[in-house]
Each structure stands twice: as C-alpha cells, then as structure tokens.
PDB file of C-alpha atoms in Angstrom:
ATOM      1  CA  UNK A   1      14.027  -0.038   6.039  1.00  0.00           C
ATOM      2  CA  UNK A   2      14.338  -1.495   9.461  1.00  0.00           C
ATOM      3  CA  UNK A   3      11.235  -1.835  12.006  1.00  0.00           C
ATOM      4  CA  UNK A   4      11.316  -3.068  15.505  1.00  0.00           C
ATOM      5  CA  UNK A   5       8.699  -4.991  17.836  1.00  0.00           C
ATOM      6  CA  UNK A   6       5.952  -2.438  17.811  1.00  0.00           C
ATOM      7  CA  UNK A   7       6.666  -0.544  15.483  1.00  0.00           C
ATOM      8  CA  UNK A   8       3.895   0.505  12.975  1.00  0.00           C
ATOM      9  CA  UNK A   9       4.149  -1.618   9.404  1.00  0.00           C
ATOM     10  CA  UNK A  10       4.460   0.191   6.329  1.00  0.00           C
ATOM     11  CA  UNK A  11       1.391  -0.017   4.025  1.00  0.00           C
ATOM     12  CA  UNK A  12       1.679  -2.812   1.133  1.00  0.00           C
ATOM     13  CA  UNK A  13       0.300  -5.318  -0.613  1.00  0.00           C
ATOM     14  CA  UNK A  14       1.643  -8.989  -2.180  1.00  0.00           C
ATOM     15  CA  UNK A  15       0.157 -11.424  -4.471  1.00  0.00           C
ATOM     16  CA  UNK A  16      -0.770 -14.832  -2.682  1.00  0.00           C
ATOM     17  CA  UNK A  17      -0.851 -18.203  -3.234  1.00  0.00           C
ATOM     18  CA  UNK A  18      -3.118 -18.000  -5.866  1.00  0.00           C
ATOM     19  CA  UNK A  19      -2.311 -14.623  -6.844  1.00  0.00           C
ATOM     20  CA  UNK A  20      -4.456 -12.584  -4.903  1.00  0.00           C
ATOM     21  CA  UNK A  21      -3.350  -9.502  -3.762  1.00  0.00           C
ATOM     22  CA  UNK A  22      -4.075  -9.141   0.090  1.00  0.00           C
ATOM     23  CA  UNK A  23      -2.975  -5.812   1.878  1.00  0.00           C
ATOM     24  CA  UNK A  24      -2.159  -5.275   4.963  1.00  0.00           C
ATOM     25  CA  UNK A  25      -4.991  -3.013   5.445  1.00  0.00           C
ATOM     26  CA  UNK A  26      -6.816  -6.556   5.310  1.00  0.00           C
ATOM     27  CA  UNK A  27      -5.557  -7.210   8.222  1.00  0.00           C
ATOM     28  CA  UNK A  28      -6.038  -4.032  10.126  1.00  0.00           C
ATOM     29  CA  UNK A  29      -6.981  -4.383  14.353  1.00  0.00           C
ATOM     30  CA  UNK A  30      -6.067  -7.859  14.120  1.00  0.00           C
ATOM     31  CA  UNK A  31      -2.156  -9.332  15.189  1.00  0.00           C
ATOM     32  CA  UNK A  32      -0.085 -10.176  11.892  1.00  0.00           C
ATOM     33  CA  UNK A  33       3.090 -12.159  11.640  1.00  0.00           C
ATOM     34  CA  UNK A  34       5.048 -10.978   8.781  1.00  0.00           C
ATOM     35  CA  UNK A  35       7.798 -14.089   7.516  1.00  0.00           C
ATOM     36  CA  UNK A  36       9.955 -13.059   4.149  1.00  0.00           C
ATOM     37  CA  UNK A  37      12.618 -15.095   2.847  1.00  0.00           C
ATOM     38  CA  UNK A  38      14.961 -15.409   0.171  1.00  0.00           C
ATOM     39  CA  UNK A  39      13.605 -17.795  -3.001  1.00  0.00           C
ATOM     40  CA  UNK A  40      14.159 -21.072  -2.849  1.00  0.00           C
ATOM     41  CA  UNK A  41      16.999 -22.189  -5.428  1.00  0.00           C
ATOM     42  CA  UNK A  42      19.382 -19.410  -3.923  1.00  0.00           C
ATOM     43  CA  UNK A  43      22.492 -19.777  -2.440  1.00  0.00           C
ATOM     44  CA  UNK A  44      21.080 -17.618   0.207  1.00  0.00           C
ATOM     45  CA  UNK A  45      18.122 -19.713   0.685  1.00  0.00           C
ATOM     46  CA  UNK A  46      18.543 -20.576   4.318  1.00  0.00           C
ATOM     47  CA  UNK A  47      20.098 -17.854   6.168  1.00  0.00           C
ATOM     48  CA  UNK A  48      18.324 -16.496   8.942  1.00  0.00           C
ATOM     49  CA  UNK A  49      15.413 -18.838   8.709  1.00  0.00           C
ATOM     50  CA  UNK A  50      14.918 -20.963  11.785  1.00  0.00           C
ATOM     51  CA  UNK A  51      16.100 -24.314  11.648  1.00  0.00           C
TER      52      UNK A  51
END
C-alpha cells in the first residue's frame, strides 16, 4: 500500500513501548507523524532512515 502527503491513513493499531495498543483513532483531529523501520539487527537496518 502506498499513501502520499494528505492522503487519509488506513485504520490500525500497534502495541507500544510497554505494550499498549494505541490506534490511530487515538489520535483522531490531531497531526500524527507516522516513522516505521526495519528491526534493528537486520542487514536492512538503515536504509532509508535519515542519517
């Protein structure tokens, strides 16, 4: 699935830090920056994350 700037986010939800799950709906009417990236021990660990 590919989104662009605006569009509208699929609904989901992920565990958090402490296992929580947190939904997007959470979130809803306020600005959210979504970051994913590969796990760390991976050879693709670091590609496309900012350096």
């Amino acid at each position: 699935m590919t989104l662009n700037p605006g569009d509208v986010a699929p609904v989901f939800s992920l565990p958090d830090a402490a296992g929580q799950l947190v939904g997007l709906a959470d979130f809803r009417g306020r600005r959210v920056v979504l970051y994913f990236y590969p796990r760390d021990n991976t050879a693709y660990k670091n590609l496309g994350k900012p350096r």
